[in-house]
Each structure stands twice: as C-alpha cells, then as structure tokens.
Coordinates of C-alpha atoms (C1' of nucleotides) in Angstrom, one line a residue:
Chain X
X1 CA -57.9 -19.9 -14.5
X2 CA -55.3 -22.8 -14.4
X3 CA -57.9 -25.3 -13.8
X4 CA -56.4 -28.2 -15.1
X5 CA -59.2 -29.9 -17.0
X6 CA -58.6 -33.0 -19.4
X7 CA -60.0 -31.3 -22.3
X8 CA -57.9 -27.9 -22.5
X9 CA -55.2 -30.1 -22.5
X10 CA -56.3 -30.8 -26.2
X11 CA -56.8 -27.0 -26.7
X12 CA -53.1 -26.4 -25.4
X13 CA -52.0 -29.0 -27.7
X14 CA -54.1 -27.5 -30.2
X15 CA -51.7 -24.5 -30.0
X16 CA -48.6 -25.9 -29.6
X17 CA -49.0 -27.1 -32.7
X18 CA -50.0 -23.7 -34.2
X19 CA -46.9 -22.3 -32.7
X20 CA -44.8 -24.9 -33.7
X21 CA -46.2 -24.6 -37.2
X22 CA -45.6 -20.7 -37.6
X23 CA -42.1 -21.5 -36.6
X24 CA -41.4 -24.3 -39.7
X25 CA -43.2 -21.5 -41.8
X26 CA -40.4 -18.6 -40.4
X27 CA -37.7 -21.4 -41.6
X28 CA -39.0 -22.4 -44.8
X29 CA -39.4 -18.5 -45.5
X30 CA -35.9 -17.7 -44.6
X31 CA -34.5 -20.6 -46.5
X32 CA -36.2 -19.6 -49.8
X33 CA -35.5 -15.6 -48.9
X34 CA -39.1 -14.9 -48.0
X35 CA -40.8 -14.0 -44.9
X36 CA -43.9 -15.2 -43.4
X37 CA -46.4 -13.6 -44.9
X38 CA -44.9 -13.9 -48.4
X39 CA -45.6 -17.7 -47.3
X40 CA -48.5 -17.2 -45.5
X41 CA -49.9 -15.6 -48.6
X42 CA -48.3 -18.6 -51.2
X43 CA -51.0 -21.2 -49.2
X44 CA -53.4 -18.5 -48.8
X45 CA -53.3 -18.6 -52.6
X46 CA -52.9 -22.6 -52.8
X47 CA -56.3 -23.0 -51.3
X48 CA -57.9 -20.4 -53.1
X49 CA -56.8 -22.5 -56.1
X50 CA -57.8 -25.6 -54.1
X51 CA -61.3 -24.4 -53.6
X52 CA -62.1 -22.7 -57.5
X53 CA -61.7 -19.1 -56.0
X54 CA -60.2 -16.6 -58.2
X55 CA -57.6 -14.7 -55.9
X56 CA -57.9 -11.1 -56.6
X57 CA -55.2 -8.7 -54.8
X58 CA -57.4 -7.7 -52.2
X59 CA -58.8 -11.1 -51.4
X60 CA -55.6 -12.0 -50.6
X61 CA -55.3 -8.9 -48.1
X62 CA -57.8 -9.5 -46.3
X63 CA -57.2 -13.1 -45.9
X64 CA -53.4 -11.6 -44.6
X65 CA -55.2 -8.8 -42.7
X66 CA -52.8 -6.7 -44.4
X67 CA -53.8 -2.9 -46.1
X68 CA -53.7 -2.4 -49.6
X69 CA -50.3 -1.1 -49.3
X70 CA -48.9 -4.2 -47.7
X71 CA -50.8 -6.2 -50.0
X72 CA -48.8 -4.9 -53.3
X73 CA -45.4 -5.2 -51.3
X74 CA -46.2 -8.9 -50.7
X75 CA -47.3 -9.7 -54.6
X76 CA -44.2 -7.3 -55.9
X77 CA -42.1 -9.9 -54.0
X78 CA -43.6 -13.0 -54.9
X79 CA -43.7 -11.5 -58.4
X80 CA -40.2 -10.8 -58.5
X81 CA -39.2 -14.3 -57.1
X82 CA -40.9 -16.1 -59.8
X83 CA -43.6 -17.4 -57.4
X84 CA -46.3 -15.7 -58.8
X85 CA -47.9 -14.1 -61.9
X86 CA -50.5 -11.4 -62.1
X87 CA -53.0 -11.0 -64.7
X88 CA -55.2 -8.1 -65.2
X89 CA -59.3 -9.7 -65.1
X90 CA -60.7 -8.7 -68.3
X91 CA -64.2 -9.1 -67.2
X92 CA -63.8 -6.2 -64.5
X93 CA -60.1 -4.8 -65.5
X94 CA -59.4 -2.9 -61.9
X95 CA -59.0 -6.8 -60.6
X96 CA -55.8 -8.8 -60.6
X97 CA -56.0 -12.0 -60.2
X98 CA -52.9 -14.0 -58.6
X99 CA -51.6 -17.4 -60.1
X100 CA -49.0 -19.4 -58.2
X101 CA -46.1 -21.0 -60.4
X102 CA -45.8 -24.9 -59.9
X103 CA -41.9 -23.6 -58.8
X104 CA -43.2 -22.6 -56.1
X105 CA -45.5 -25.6 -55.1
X106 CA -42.6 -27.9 -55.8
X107 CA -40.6 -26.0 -53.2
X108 CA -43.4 -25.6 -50.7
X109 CA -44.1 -29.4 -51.4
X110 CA -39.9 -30.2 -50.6
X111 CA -40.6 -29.0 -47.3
X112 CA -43.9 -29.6 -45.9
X113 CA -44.1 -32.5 -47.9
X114 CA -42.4 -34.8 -45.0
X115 CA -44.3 -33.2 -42.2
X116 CA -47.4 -33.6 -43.6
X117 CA -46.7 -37.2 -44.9
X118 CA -46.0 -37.9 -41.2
X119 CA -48.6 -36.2 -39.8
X120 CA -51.2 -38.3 -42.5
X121 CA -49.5 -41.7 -41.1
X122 CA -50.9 -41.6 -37.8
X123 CA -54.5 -40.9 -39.5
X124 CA -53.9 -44.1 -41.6
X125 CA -53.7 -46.4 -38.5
X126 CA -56.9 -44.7 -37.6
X127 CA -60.4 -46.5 -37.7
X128 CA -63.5 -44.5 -39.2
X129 CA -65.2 -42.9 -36.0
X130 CA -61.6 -42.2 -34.7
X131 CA -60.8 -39.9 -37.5
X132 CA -64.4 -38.4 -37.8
X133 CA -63.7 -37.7 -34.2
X134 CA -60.7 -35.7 -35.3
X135 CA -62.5 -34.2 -38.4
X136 CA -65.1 -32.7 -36.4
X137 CA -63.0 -31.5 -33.3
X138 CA -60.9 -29.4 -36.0
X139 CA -64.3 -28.6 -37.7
X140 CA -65.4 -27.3 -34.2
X141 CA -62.1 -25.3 -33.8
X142 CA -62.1 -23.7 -36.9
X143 CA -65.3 -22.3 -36.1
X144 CA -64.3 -21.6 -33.0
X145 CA -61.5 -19.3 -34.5
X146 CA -63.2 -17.7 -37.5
X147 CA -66.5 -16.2 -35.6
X148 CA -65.7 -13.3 -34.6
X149 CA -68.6 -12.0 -32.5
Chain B
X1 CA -49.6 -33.5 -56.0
X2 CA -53.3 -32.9 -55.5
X3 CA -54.3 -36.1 -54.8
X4 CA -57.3 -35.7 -52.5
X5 CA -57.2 -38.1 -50.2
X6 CA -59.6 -38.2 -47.2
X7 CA -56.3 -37.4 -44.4
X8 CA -54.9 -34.9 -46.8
X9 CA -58.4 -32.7 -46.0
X10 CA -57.6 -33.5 -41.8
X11 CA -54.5 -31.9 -42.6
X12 CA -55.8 -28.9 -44.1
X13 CA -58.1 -28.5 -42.0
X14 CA -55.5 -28.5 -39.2
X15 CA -53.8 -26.1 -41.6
X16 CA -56.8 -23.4 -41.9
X17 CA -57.1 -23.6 -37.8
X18 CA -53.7 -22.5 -37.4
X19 CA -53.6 -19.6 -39.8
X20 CA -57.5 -18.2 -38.7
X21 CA -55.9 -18.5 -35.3
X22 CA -52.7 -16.2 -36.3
X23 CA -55.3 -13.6 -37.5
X24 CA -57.1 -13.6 -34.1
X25 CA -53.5 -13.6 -32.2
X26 CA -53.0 -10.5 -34.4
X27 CA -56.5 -9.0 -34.0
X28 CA -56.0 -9.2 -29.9
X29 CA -52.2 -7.6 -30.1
X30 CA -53.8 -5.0 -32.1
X31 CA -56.7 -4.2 -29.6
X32 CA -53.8 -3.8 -27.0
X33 CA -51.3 -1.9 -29.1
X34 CA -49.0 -4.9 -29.2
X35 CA -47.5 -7.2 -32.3
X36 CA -48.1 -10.7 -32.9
X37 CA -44.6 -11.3 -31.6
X38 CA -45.4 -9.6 -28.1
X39 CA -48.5 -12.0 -28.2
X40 CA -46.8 -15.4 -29.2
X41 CA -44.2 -14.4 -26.3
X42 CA -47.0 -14.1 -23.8
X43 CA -47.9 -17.5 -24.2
X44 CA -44.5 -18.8 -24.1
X45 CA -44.0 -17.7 -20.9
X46 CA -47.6 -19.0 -20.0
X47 CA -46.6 -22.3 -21.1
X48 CA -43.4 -21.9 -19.3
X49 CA -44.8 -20.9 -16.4
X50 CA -47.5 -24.2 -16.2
X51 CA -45.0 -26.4 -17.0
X52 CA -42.7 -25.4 -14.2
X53 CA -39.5 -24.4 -15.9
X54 CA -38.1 -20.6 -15.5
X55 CA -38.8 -18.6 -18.6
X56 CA -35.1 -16.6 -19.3
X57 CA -34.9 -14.2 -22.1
X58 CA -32.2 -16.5 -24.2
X59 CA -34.9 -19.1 -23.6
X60 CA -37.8 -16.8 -25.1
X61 CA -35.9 -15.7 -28.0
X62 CA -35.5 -19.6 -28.8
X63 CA -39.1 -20.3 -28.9
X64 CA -39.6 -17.2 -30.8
X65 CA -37.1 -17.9 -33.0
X66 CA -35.6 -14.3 -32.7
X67 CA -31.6 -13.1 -31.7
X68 CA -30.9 -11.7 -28.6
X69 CA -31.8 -8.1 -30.0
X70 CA -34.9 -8.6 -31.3
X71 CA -36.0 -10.5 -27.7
X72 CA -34.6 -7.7 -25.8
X73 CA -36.7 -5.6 -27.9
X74 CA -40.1 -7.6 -27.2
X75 CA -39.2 -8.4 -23.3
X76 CA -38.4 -3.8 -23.4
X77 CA -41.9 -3.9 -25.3
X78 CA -43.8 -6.3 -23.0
X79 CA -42.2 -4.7 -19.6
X80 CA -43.3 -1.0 -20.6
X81 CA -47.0 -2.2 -21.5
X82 CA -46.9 -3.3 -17.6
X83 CA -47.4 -7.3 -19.3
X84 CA -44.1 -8.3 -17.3
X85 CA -41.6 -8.2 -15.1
X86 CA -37.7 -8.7 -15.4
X87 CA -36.1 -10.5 -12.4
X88 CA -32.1 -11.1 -12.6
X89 CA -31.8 -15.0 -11.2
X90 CA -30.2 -14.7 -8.4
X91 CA -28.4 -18.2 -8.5
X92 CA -27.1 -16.8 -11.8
X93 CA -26.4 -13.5 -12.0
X94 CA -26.2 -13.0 -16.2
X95 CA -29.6 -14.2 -16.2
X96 CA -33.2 -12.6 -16.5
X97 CA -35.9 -14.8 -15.4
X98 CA -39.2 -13.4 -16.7
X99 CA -42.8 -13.1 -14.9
X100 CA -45.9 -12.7 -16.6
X101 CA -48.5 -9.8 -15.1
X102 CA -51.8 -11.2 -13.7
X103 CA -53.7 -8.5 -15.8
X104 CA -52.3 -9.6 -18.9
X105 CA -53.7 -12.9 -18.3
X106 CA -57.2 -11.8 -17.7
X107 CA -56.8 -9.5 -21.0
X108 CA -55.9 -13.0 -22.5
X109 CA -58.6 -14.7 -21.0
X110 CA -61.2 -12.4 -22.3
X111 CA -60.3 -12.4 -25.5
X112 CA -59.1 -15.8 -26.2
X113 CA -61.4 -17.3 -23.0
X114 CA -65.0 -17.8 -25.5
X115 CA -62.9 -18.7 -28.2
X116 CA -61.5 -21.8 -25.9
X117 CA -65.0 -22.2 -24.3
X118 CA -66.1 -23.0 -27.7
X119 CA -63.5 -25.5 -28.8
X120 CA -63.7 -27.2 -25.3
X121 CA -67.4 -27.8 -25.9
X122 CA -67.2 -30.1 -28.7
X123 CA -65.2 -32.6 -26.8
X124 CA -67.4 -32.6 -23.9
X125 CA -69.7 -34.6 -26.0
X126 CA -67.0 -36.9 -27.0
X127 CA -66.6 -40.4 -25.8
X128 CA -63.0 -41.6 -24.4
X129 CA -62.6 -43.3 -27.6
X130 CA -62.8 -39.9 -29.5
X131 CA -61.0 -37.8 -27.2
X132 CA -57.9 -40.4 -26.9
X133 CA -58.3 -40.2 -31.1
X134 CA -57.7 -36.4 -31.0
X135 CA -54.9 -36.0 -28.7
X136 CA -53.3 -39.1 -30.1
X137 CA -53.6 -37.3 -33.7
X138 CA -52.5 -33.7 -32.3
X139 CA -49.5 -35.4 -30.4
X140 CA -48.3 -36.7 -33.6
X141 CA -49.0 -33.6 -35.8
X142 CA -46.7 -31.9 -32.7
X143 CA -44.3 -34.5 -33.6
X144 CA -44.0 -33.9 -37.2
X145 CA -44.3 -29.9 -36.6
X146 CA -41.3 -30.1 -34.0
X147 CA -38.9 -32.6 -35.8
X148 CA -36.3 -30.7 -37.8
X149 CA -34.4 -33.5 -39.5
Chain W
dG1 C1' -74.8 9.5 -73.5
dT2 C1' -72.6 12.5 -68.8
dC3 C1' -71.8 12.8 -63.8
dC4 C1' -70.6 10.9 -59.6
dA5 C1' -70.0 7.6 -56.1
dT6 C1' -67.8 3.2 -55.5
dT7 C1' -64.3 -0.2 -55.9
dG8 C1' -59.6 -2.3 -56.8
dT9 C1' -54.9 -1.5 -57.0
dC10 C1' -50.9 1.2 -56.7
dT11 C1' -47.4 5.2 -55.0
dC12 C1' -45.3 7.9 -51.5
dG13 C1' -43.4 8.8 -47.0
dC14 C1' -42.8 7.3 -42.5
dC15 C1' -42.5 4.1 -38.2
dG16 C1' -40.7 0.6 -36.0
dA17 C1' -39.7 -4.8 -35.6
dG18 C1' -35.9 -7.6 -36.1
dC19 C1' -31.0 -8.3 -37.7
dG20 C1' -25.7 -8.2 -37.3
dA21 C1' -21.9 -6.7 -34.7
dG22 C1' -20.0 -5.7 -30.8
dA23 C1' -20.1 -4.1 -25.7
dT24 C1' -20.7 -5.5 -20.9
dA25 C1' -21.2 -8.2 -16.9
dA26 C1' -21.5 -12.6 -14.5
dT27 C1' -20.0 -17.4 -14.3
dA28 C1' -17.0 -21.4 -15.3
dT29 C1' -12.3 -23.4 -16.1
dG30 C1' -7.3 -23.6 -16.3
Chain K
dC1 C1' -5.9 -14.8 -11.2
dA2 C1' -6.3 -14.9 -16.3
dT3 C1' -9.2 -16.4 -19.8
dA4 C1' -13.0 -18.6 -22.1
dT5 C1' -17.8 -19.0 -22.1
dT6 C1' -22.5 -17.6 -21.4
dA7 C1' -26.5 -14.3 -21.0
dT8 C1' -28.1 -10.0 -21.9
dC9 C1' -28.1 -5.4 -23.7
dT10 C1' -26.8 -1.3 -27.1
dC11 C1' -26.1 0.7 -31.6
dG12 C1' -27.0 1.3 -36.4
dC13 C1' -29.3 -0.3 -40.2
dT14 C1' -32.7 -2.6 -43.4
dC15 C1' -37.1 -3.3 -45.0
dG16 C1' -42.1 -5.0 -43.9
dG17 C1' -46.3 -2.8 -43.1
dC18 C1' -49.3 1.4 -42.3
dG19 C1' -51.9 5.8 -43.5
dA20 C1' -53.1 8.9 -46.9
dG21 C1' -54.0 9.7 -51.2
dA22 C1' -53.6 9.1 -56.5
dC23 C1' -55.5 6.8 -60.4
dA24 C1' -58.3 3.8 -63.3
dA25 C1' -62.2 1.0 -64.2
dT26 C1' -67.0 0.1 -63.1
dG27 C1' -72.0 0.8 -62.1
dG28 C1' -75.6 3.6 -61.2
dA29 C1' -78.9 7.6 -61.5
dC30 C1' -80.5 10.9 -64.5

DNA sequence: GTCCATTGTCTCGCCGAGCGAGATAATATG
DNA sequence: CATATTATCTCGCTCGGCGAGACAATGGAC
C-alpha cells in the first residue's frame, strides 16, 4: 500500500469529506437533541420524498441498517419531536408510512443550508464538461459504494 | 426549497456517497466485531500517520468528536482487538501516541481495497481538465464541510 | 369461505457505547 | 517548591440498538 498515486488523492479527499460530513451531522443532531441516526434517517426520508417513494417503517430500516427494533426507537423519537408523522397505509394496513414535518426541513435547511450553498458556488464557476466530469466521478463512486459483491 | 437546480443534484449525489459509504464502514466493523466508531478511528490514525503528524488520544477523540472517556473506551477497544498499540511519548510524558497494527490495514485493504479500485478507475479515463475539476470541486465541498462559522 | 405461511411493525429485556464528574500523573509557570 | 495546566484514565449512569418473540394484516392454497 501507500503508493502515492495522483488519483487516490481524490479518493482520500473523497473521504475526508464523508468524515467531515458525519461530523456536521453529530453537531446538528446534538443541537436539535437528536442523534445521528435520528438525522440520518430525517434525509433518508427527505429523499424518499424527493424521489416519489413512499417510506414505510422498514424501508427506512434497511436504508439505516438498523433491526426492526431500532427502527421503532428511531420513528418514536422523531414522532415525539414533532419531526415526523405516521400514518397507517390503508391499501395494505400492517404498513406505516413516514411523513416528515416542514419543521423539520426548515431546521435541517438552517443548517445545511450555508454549506451546501457554498459547496454549489464553486459548481457555478464551473464550465459544462467540468461539472459532468464531477457528476460522473460521484456517479462512479456511488456505484462503487452501493455494490456489494 | 426544492428548487431543482442542476448543482443541487451534484450535491446530493455527494450526499448519497457519503451515507452508502457509512453503511459499508458499518458493514466492515461488523465483520470484525467492531463499531463504526472503532472504524472511523482507524482511519484517523491512518490519515495521521500519512500525513506525518503523531496521532495522541486527546487528538483522536477531536476528530471523533468524542470526550476523553469515550476515546479511552475506543483506543481500550482497538488495543484488545490487537488493531493498535499505545506508546507514552516519551518527550511528554502525559501523552499516548498511538500506532496502527499492519494487519488491521490489510483487513482494511481487503474490504475497502475493490471498493477504491473501483472509484480510482473512473478517473483514469479522465483528462487533466476533469481530474483538476473534481479535486477542485471536492476541495471546496471539504471547505464548506470543515468551516464552522 | 378456512388454514397457514408470510410480511410489517411493535414490545420486552439486555448489552454496551458514550457522557459527566472527578482522580491521577506529568509538565509548565510563578 | 508550590500551583496551575494539560493529557489520560476510572467510575457510574443513561439510553441507543440488538435478539427474540408477540401481534395484526395480507395472500395463497385448498
């Protein structure tokens, strides 16, 4: 190993940020009396929204890696923060499905808001292959990160 | 909020890389009875450890963002799984410096070692143009993740 | 329809990660 | 040499997350 190598530079970068990230998420968590994965599972929940998925409780498990167990802890404190709602599906009634609260968003939006802003900046000074470059490298990573083979 | 924006999706994308890659930093503590915590610390001292400086436990704790407790607890964790070794400084008495195990880095490497292979590959078929656009975008998200104002 | 396997969520009891408070030892400063 | 400061560790506790299992709704097979 420890062959220095221009490109895991990127890859180290890469995961600086991801440790920087998890940190901002640990402060945000604390500061709204949360822990991680009560925020983790907030944009877990965000994107499902995002993306037209209904979040059911055990989606959102797996998408945590968390047991059923853990699962319920983590909605029964969301719940009883006012960041969340659950509603029983009628169309298969052992379901709940998971709706976040615009409170919460707001919050969420207080504080990531300025970090993403900045991070978007740099991307607007960015010509059209420059940010397809970056597109695809995270494109690559992610699928990099999500096969598990 | 939800205005779509072509960065805005960069940014989530950058987002979705950083929590797949929690789940696989808690997928390989699992396979070796550790925590995610005992995981992130391993790389901390990694990085420490490339970049030259001398990893202490006050110093660890910081990046982990844990008290002294808790990093006594992971260093106590870390040392009995044979992953490390505690050294008091000897210039400085109080201190512990710590020292990363050369089998924990191959357990890294096998795990983590595709995953990187994978990312890596993309940018090998990248021009310097495209390259220099990634790390110039990553530097800045770093920026914007690292900033606490 | 009636049974039964399956699926989705929740309850109970326990383990242990991480915290606060304070002890201890080594180093600086007067 | 006394005293403040720094670095780490110990003790006791809280509570997040796990395993096991309960319970309800669903979808078959018959």
């Amino acid at each position: 190993m420890s062959e220095p190598g221009p490109e895991l530079e990127i890859v180290h970068l890469l995961r600086k940020v991801t440790v920087e990230f998890g940190l901002r998420q640990a402060e945000f968590a604390a500061l709204h009396h949360m822990h991680s994965t009560d925020v983790r599972a907030l944009i877990c929940l965000l994107d499902a929204e995002r993306a037209g998925t209904d979040a059911t409780a055990g989606w959102l498990g797996a998408q945590l890696g968390l047991n059923s167990a853990g699962t319920t802890a983590v909605i029964d404190r969301l719940e009883r923060l006012g960041h969340l709602t659950r509603t029983r599906d009628p169309r298969d009634r052992r379901r709940v499905l998971l709706a976040v609260d615009d409170r919460a968003v707001e919050l969420g939006w207080a504080f990531f808001g300025p970090l993403i802003e900045n991070t978007v900046a740099v991307l607007r000074d960015f010509d059209e292959s420059e940010t397809a470059a970056v597109r695809r490298f995270l494109y690559a990573a992610h699928r990099a990160v999500t096969s598990i083979p």
